XYZ file of C-alpha atoms in Angstrom:
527
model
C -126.172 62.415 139.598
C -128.718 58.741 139.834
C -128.122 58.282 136.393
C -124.248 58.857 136.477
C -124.647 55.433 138.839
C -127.579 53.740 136.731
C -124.752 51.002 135.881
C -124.048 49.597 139.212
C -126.384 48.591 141.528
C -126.433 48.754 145.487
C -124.765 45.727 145.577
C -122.276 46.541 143.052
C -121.778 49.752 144.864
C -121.612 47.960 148.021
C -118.657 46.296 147.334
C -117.122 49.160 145.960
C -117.334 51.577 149.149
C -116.324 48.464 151.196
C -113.121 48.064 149.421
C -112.364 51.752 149.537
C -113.332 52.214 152.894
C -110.689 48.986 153.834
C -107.777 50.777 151.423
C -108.452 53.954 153.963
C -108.254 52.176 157.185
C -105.485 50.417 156.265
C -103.616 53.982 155.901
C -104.845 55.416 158.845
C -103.846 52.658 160.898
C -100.238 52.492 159.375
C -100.007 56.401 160.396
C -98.973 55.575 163.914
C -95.520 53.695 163.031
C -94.210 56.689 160.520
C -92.043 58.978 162.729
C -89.086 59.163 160.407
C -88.187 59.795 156.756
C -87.452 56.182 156.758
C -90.203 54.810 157.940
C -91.896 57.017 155.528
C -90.387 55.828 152.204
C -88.603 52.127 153.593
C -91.393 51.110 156.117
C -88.304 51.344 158.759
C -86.434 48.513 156.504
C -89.128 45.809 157.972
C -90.573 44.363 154.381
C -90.807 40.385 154.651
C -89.812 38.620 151.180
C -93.272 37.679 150.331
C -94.854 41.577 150.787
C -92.247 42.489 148.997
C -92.934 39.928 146.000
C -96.522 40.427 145.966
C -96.092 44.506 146.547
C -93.947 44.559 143.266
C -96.526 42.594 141.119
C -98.897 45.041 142.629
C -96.817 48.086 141.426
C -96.313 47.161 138.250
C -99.784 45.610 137.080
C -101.755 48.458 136.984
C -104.770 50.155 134.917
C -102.578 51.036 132.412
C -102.092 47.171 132.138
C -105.693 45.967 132.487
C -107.021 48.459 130.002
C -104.439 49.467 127.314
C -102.967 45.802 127.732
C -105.764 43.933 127.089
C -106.412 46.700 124.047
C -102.672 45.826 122.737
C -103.708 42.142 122.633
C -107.059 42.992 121.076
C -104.994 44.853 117.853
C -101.848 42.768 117.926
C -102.530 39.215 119.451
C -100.553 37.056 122.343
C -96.976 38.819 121.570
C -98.234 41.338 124.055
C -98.139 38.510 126.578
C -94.238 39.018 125.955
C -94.042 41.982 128.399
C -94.599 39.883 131.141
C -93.186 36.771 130.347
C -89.981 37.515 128.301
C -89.818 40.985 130.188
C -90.254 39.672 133.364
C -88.699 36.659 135.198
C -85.174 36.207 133.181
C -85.406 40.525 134.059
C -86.599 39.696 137.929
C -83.663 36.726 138.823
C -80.754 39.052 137.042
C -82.196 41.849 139.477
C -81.751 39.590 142.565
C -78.540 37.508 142.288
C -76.486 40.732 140.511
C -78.298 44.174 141.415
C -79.723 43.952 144.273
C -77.377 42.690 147.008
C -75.402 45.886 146.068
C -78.116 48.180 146.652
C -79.232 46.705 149.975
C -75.791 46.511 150.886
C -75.008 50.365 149.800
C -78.235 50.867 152.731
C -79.230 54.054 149.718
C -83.151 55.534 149.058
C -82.973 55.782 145.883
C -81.453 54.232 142.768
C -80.249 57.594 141.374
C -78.291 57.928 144.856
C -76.617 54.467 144.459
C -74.921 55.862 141.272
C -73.884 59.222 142.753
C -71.779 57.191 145.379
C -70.719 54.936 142.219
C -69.649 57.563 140.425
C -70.748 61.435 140.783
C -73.067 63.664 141.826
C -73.741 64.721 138.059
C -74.824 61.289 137.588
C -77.214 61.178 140.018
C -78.778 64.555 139.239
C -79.455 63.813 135.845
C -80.723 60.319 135.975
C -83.013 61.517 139.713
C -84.454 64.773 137.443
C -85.298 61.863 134.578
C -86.711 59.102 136.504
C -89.068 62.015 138.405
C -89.950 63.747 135.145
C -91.366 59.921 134.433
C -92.598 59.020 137.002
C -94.577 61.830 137.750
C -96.060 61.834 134.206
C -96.756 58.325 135.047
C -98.791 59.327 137.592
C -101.117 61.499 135.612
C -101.371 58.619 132.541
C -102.801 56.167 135.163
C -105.533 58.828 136.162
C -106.508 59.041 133.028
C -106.743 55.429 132.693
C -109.086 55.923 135.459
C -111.086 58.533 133.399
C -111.507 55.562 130.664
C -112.871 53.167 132.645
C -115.354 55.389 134.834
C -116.502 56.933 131.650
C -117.628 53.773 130.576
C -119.026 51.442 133.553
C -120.684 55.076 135.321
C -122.074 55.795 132.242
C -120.104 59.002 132.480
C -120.916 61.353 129.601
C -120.092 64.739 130.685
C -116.491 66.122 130.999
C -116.767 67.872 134.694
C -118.561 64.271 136.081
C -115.085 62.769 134.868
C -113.006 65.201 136.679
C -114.903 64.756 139.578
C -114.315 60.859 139.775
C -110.531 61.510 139.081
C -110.361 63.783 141.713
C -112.035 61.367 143.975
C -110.031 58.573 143.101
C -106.478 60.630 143.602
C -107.728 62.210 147.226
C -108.491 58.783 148.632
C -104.790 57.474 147.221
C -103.072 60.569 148.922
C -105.137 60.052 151.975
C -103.529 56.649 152.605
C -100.124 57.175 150.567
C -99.295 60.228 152.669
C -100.665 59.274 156.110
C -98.820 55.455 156.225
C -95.772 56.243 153.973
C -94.559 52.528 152.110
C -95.514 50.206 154.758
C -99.548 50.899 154.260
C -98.443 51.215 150.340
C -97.768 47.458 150.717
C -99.900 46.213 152.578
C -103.110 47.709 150.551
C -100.895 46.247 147.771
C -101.335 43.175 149.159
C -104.849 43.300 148.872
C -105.173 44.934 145.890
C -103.642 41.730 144.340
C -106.251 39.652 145.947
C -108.866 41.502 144.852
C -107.290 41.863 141.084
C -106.753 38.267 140.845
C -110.833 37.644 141.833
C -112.036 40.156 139.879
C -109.969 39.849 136.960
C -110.035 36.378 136.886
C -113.768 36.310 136.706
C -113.891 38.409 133.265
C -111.336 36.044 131.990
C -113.688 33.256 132.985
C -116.817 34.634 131.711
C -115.805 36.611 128.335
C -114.025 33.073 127.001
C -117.029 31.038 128.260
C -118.886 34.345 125.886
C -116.708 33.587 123.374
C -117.401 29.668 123.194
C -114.381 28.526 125.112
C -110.976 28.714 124.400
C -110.891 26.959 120.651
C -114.162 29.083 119.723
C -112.461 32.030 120.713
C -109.733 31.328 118.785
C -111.341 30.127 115.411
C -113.451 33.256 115.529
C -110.105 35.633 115.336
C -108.857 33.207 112.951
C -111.525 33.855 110.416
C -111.279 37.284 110.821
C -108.217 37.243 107.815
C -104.853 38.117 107.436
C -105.237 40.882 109.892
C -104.765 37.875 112.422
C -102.329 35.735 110.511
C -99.880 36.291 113.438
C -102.309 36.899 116.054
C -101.161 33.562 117.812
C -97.488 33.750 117.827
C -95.419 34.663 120.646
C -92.625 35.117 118.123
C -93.880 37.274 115.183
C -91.163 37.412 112.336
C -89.607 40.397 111.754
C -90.557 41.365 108.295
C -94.566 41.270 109.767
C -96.597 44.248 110.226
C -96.534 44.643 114.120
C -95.079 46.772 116.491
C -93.541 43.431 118.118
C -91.387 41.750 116.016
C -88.955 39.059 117.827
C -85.711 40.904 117.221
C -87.301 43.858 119.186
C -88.620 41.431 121.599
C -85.619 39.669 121.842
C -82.799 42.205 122.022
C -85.216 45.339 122.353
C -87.146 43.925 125.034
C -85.615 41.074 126.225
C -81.943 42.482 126.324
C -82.598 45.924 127.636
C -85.910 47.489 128.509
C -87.167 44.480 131.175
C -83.600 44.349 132.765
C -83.544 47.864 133.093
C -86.637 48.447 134.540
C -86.277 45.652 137.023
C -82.718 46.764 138.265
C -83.186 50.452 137.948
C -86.931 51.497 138.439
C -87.326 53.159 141.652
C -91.071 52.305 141.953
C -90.268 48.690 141.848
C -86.923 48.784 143.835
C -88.268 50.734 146.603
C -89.857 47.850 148.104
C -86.464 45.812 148.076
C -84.732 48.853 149.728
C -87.228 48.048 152.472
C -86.218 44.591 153.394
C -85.279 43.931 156.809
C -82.233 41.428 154.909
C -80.703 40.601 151.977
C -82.141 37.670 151.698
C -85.589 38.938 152.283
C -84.413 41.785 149.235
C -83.356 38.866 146.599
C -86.544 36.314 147.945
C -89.036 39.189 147.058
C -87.931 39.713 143.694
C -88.128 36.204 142.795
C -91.353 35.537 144.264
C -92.089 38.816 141.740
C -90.988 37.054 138.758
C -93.274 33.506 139.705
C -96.485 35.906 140.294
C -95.426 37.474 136.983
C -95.958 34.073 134.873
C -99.703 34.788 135.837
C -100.412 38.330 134.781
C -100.666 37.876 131.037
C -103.455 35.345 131.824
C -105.769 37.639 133.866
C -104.646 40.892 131.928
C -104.571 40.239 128.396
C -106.684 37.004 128.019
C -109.988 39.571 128.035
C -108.330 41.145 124.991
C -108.691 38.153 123.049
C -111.908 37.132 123.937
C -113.176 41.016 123.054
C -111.560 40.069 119.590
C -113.696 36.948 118.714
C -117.048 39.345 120.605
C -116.576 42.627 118.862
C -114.301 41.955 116.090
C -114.954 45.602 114.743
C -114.137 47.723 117.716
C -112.898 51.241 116.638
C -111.171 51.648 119.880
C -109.561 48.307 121.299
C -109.082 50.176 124.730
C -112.856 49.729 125.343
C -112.270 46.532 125.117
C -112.575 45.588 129.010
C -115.376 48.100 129.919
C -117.394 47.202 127.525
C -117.197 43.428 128.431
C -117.334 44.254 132.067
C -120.368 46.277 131.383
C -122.203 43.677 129.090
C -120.957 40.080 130.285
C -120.671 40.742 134.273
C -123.686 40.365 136.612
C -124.255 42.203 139.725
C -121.874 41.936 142.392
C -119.092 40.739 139.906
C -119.092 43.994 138.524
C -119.036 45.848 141.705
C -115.992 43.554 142.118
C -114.279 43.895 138.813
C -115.065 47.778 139.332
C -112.888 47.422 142.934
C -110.337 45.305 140.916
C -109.911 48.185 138.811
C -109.060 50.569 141.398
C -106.813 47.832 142.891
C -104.660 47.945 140.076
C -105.152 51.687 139.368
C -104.079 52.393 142.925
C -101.347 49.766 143.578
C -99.556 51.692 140.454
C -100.471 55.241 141.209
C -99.376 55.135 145.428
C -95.637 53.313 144.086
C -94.749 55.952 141.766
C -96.306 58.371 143.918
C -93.831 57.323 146.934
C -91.371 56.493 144.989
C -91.243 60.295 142.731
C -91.338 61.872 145.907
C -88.673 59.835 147.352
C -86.450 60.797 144.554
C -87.343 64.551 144.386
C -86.430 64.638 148.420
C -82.984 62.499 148.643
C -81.374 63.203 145.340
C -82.589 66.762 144.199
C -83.950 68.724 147.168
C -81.500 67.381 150.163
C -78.418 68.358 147.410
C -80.008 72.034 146.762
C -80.403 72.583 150.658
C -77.054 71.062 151.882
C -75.308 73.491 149.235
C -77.226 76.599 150.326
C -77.681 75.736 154.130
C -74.025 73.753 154.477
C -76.223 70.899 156.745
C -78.321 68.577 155.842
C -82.436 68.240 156.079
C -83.531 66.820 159.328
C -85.477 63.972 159.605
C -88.498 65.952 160.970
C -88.378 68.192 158.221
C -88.131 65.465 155.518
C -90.797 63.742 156.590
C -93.014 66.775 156.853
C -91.730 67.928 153.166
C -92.532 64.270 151.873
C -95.993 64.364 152.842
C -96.508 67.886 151.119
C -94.663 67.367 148.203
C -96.467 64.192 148.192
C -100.208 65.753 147.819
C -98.522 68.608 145.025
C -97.161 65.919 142.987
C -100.940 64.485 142.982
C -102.423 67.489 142.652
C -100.169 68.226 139.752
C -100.961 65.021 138.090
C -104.545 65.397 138.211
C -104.123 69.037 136.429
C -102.077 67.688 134.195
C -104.766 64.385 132.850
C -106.849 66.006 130.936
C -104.068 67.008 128.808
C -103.550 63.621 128.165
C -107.066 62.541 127.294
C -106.730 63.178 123.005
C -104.068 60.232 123.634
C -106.157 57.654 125.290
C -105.613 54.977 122.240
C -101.598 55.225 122.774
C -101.395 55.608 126.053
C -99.707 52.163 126.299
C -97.342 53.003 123.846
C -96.661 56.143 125.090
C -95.468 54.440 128.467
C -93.010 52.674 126.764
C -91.888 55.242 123.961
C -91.252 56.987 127.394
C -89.086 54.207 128.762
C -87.162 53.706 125.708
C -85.612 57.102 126.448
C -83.577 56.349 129.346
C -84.101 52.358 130.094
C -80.756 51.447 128.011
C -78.313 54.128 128.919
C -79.629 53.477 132.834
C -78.752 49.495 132.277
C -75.085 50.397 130.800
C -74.015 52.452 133.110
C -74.981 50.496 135.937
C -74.311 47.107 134.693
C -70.480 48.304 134.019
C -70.538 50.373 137.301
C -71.035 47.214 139.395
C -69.410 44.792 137.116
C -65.975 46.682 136.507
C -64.175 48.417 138.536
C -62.120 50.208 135.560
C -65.496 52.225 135.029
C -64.903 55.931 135.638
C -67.826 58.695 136.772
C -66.274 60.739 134.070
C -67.325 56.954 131.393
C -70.629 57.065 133.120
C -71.252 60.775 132.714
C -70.232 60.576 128.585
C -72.097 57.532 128.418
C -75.149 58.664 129.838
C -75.176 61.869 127.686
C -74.866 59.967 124.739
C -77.018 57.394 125.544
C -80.015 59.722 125.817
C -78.866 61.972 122.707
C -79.160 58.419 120.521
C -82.466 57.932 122.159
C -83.311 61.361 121.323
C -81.740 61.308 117.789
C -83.659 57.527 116.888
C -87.046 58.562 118.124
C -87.250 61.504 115.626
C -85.819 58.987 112.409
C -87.977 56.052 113.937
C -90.469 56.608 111.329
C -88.175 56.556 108.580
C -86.272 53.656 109.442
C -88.926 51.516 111.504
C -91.737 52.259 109.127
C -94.325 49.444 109.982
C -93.070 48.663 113.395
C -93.176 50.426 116.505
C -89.496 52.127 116.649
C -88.793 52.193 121.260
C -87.763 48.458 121.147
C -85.023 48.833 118.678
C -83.892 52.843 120.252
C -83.553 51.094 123.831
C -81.500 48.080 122.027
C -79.200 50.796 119.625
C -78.908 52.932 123.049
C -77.705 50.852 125.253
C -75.063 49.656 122.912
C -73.237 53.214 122.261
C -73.644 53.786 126.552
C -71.594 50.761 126.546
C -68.857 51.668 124.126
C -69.148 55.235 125.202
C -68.474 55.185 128.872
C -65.766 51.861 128.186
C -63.977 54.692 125.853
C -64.159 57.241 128.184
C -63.488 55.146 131.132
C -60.372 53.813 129.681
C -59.301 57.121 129.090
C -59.944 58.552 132.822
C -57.985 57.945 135.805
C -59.236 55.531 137.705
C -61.605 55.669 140.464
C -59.576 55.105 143.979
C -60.168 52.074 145.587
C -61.877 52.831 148.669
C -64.370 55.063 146.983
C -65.712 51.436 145.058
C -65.740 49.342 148.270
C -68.961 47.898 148.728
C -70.521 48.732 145.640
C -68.038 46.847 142.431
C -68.286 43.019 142.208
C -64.921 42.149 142.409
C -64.515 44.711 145.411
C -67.356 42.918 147.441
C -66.356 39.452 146.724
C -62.480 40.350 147.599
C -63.656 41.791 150.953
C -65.247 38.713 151.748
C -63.087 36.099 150.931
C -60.671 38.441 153.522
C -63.527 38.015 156.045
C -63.695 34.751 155.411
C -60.143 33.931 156.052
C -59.734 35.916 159.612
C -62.478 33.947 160.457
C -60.719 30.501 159.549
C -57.598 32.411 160.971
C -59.581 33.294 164.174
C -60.490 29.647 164.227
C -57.424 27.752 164.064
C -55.686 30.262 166.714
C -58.653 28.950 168.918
C-alpha cells in the first residue's frame, strides 16, 4: 500500500488525518445532546441564522460541484457559473419571505409532510417515495465523486484500493452523521466551509497565476477557436451549441429548477426546520444566498484555468486532480485533499439525514400507524433513524460502482434527475400556499401529470432539443401543465374547508393576524 500514498507526503497526510480526526470528535461530542427524534433530525429546533446560512452553502457545494463543476466550465465556459448565481440568490430570498415562514410555522420534518397536511396523504407519499429515491441515489453519485478524485491524487490504480477508500470515507461520515444527528451535521459543516474556502481558494490562486493571470488565461481559451466563441458569456444565445442556452437558463433554470430546489429540497430545508425562530429560519437562507455569490469563484474558476493548461483534456472531470496534483506543493495539497472531503462530506451527511428523515416521518411512521393503530415512539424513532441511517450508506456504497461507466455525466445526470420532479414540486406548492381555491384532489392530478410530461419530454428530448441539453426546458414545460392541471382540477373540486388551510394558505395566515392584531388594539383601548 506505500505507493497507493506516494502522492502525499507526511505533511500532506498530516493535515489530512487532523481534519478527519476533528470531523469525528465533533460527532462524538454532539452524541450526548441527541435523546429524541428531534434532536436527531432538527438539532432540538436550536439552529442560529448564521449555522444555518453557512450549513446550507455547505450542503449544497459539494464534490459533485468541485469536480464535475469545474469539468462543466472546462467544456462549456462561465454559463456554468449560472447555477449559482442565477440559480441561487433570486431562488434563496423567494424561499425566505414566501416558503419558509409557512413551514416553520406548520412546526413539520419534512417537506413531503407539509403537503400531506396541505392537501393529502397521497401527496405526500408520492412526492416522500421521490425525493428519497433521489436523494439516496444522490448519496451514492457523491461517493463516486470520491472514487474520482482518490483515484487520481492516491495514485489509485487498482479497482479493490478504490473501494477501500470509499468505504473509508462513508464509515467515518456515518460515524459522525449517526452518533450527533443534524446538530454535529452543522457544525462540521461549518468547518467544512472554512476549510473549502482555504483550500479551494488556493487552487484558484495558483492554477490562474499557472495560467499567466487572469487575461492570459483568457486569451489562451480564446485562441483555442470557435469551440470557445461563447466560452465567456453568461448569456449564450439560444441557437448556440451548448447545453445552456439563456432561455433554459432563464425560464428553465431561473423560473423553475433553483426555486424549486430552494423551497422544496429537504436536504437544504432541513436546516431551516431547525431554527429556534422564524426569523432565525428566513436570516439563514439569506445569509445562504450572499455566501452563494462566492461559490462560482472557488468552484468553477479552476475549470477555466485547466482550459488555457491542458486545452486537450479527453476527460474535463480530471480537470481539478490533475491541477491539484501538478500545481499544489506540499501541505496545500494535503489541504486541498481535506477540502475535498469537506465538500464531499458536507453533501453526503445532508442528504444522508435528510433521506432518512423522510423515509421515517412520511413513509415508515404512515405504514406502522396503519398496521399498529399508534404511532412510533420517540425511542424507537430515534433508534430506527440511526439504523436506517448506516443501511442507506451501506446501500449507497453497493450501489457506486454501478455508477462508475458514468463518471463524465455525472453532473448532468444530477440535474436530468432534478428535472423530473423540480417543476411539478414548485406548482403544487406555490398554488398550495398562494391560493386557497387549490384542492388535494388539483394537487394530486397535477402532480401526476407533471411527472408523466417529465417522463414523456425526457424520452423526445433528443429529438426536439438536439444540440442542447433537454432537463432545463422539461422542468420549464412541466411546471407549466402542473399549473394548469391542478388550477383545472382544483376548480372543479369542492373546496378544501377552512380550518383544514389555517396556518398554512397566505391569505389564511395574514387574515389570522390582522384578527390578532386587532384584539390586541381592542385589548388596548379597553385598558
Amino acid at each position: 500500500m506505500d505507493d497507493v500514498f506516494r502522492q502525499l507526503l507526511p505533511i500532506d497526510l498530516v493535515i489530512v488525518l487532523a481534519y478527519m480526526v476533528g470531523v469525528l470528535l465533533i460527532g462524538i461530542f454532539y452524541s450526548r445532546y441527541v435523546s429524541s427524534t428531534g434532536d436527531f433530525f432538527l438539532a432540538g429546533k436550536t439552529l442560529p441564522f448564521w449555522a444555518i446560512g453557512i450549513s446550507i452553502v455547505a450542503s449544497d457545494i459539494g464534490a459533485v460541484d468541485l469536480i464535475f463543476g469545474s469539468g462543466g466550465t472546462y467544456r462549456f465556459g462561465i454559463a456554468q457559473f449560472n447555477f449559482d448565481w442565477l440559480g441561487s440568490m433570486p431562488a434563496l430570498l423567494v424561499a425566505a419571505f414566501i416558503f419558509v415562514p409557512y413551514y416553520w410555522r406548520a412546526g413539520v420534518f419534512t417537506i413531503p409532510e407539509f403537503l400531506g397536511r396541505r392537501y393529502n396523504g397521497t401527496v405526500q407519499w408520492i412526492q416522500a417515495i421521490i425525493w428519497f429515491i433521489y436523494m439516496a441515489v444522490n448519496v451514492a453519485i457523491m461517493l463516486v465523486a470520491a472514487a474520482t478524485v482518490l483515484k487520481e491524487v492516491l495514485n489509485l490504480r487498482e479497482p479493490w484500493q478504490e473501494d477501500l477508500a470509499i468505504w473509508t470515507t462513508a464509515i467515518m461520515i456515518g460515524l459522525y452523521t449517526i452518533s450527533g444527528g443534524l446538530g454535529a451535521i452543522v457544525i462540521t459543516d461549518i468547518m467544512q466551509v472554512v476549510v473549502m474556502l482555504v483550500g479551494a481558494g488556493s487552487l484558484v490562486f495558483l492554477s490562474v497565476w499557472e495560467a499567466g493571470g487572469p487575461q492570459a488565461m483568457v486569451d489562451k481559451i480564446q485562441a483555442q477557436g470557435p469551440a470557445t466563441e461563447h466560452f465567456f458569456r453568461l448569456v449564450v444565445p439560444h441557437n448556440a451549441d451548448s447545453p445552456y442556452p439563456w432561455t433554459g437558463i432563464v425560464f428553465g433554470l431561473g423560473l423553475v429548477m433553483s426555486t424549486a430546489y430552494f423551497v422544496g429540497n429537504q436536504a437544504v430545508l432541513q436546516r431551516v426546520l431547525g431554527a429556534r425562530t422564524e426569523w432565525d429560519a428566513k436570516a439563514g437562507m439569506i445569509v445562504a444566498g450572499l455566501l452563494k455569490l462566492l461559490i462560482p469563484l472557488l468552484m468553477f474558476v479552476p475549470g477555466l484555468a485547466a482550459r488555457a493548461l491542458y486545452p486537450n483534456l479527453e476527460q474535463p472531470d480530471r480537470a481539478v486532480p490533475l491541477m491539484v496534483n501538478e500545481l499544489m506543493p506540499s501541505g496545500l495539497k494535503g489541504l486541498m485533499f481535506a477540502a475535498f472531503f469537506a465538500a464531499l462530506m458536507s453533501s453526503v451527511d445532508s442528504y444522508l439525514n435528510s433521506c432518512v428523515t423522510v423515509f421515517l416521518s412520511d413513509i415508515y411512521h404512515r405504514v406502522h400507524h396503519a398496521i399498529f393503530k399508534r404511532p412510533l415512539t420517540d425511542r424507537a424513532g430515534l433508534l430506527l433513524g440511526r439504523i436506517l441511517t448506516a443501511v442507506l450508506l451501506v446501500g449507497a456504497v453497493l450501489y457506486a460502482p454501478v455508477l462508475k461507466e458514468r463518471r463524465e455525466a455525472t453532473y448532468i445526470l444530477v440535474q436530468d434527475m432534478l428535472s423530473l420532479f423540480q417543476g411539478p414540486t414548485l406548482a403544487i406548492l406555490l398554488l398550495g400556499i398562494l391560493w386557497a381555491r387549490t384542492t388535494g384532489w388539483g394537487a394530486l392530478a397535477g402532480l401526476l401529470s407533471g411527472v408523466a410530461t417529465t417522463g414523456t419530454l425526457k424520452i423526445i428530448g433528443d429529438e426536439v432539443f438536439p444540440s442542447q441539453n433537454p432537463f432545463l426546458f422539461v422542468a420549464f414545460w412541466s411546471f407549466v401543465v402542473t399549473m394548469v392541471v391542478t388550477t383545472v382540477v382544483s376548480l372543479l373540486t369542492k373546496p378544501e374547508p377552512p380550518e383544514r388551510l389555517r396556518g398554512l394558505v397566505y391569505r389564511q395566515v395574514l387574515s389570522d393576524q390582522d384578527a390578532q392584531r386587532l384584539l390586541r388594539d381592542q385589548v388596548g383601548d379597553a385598558s
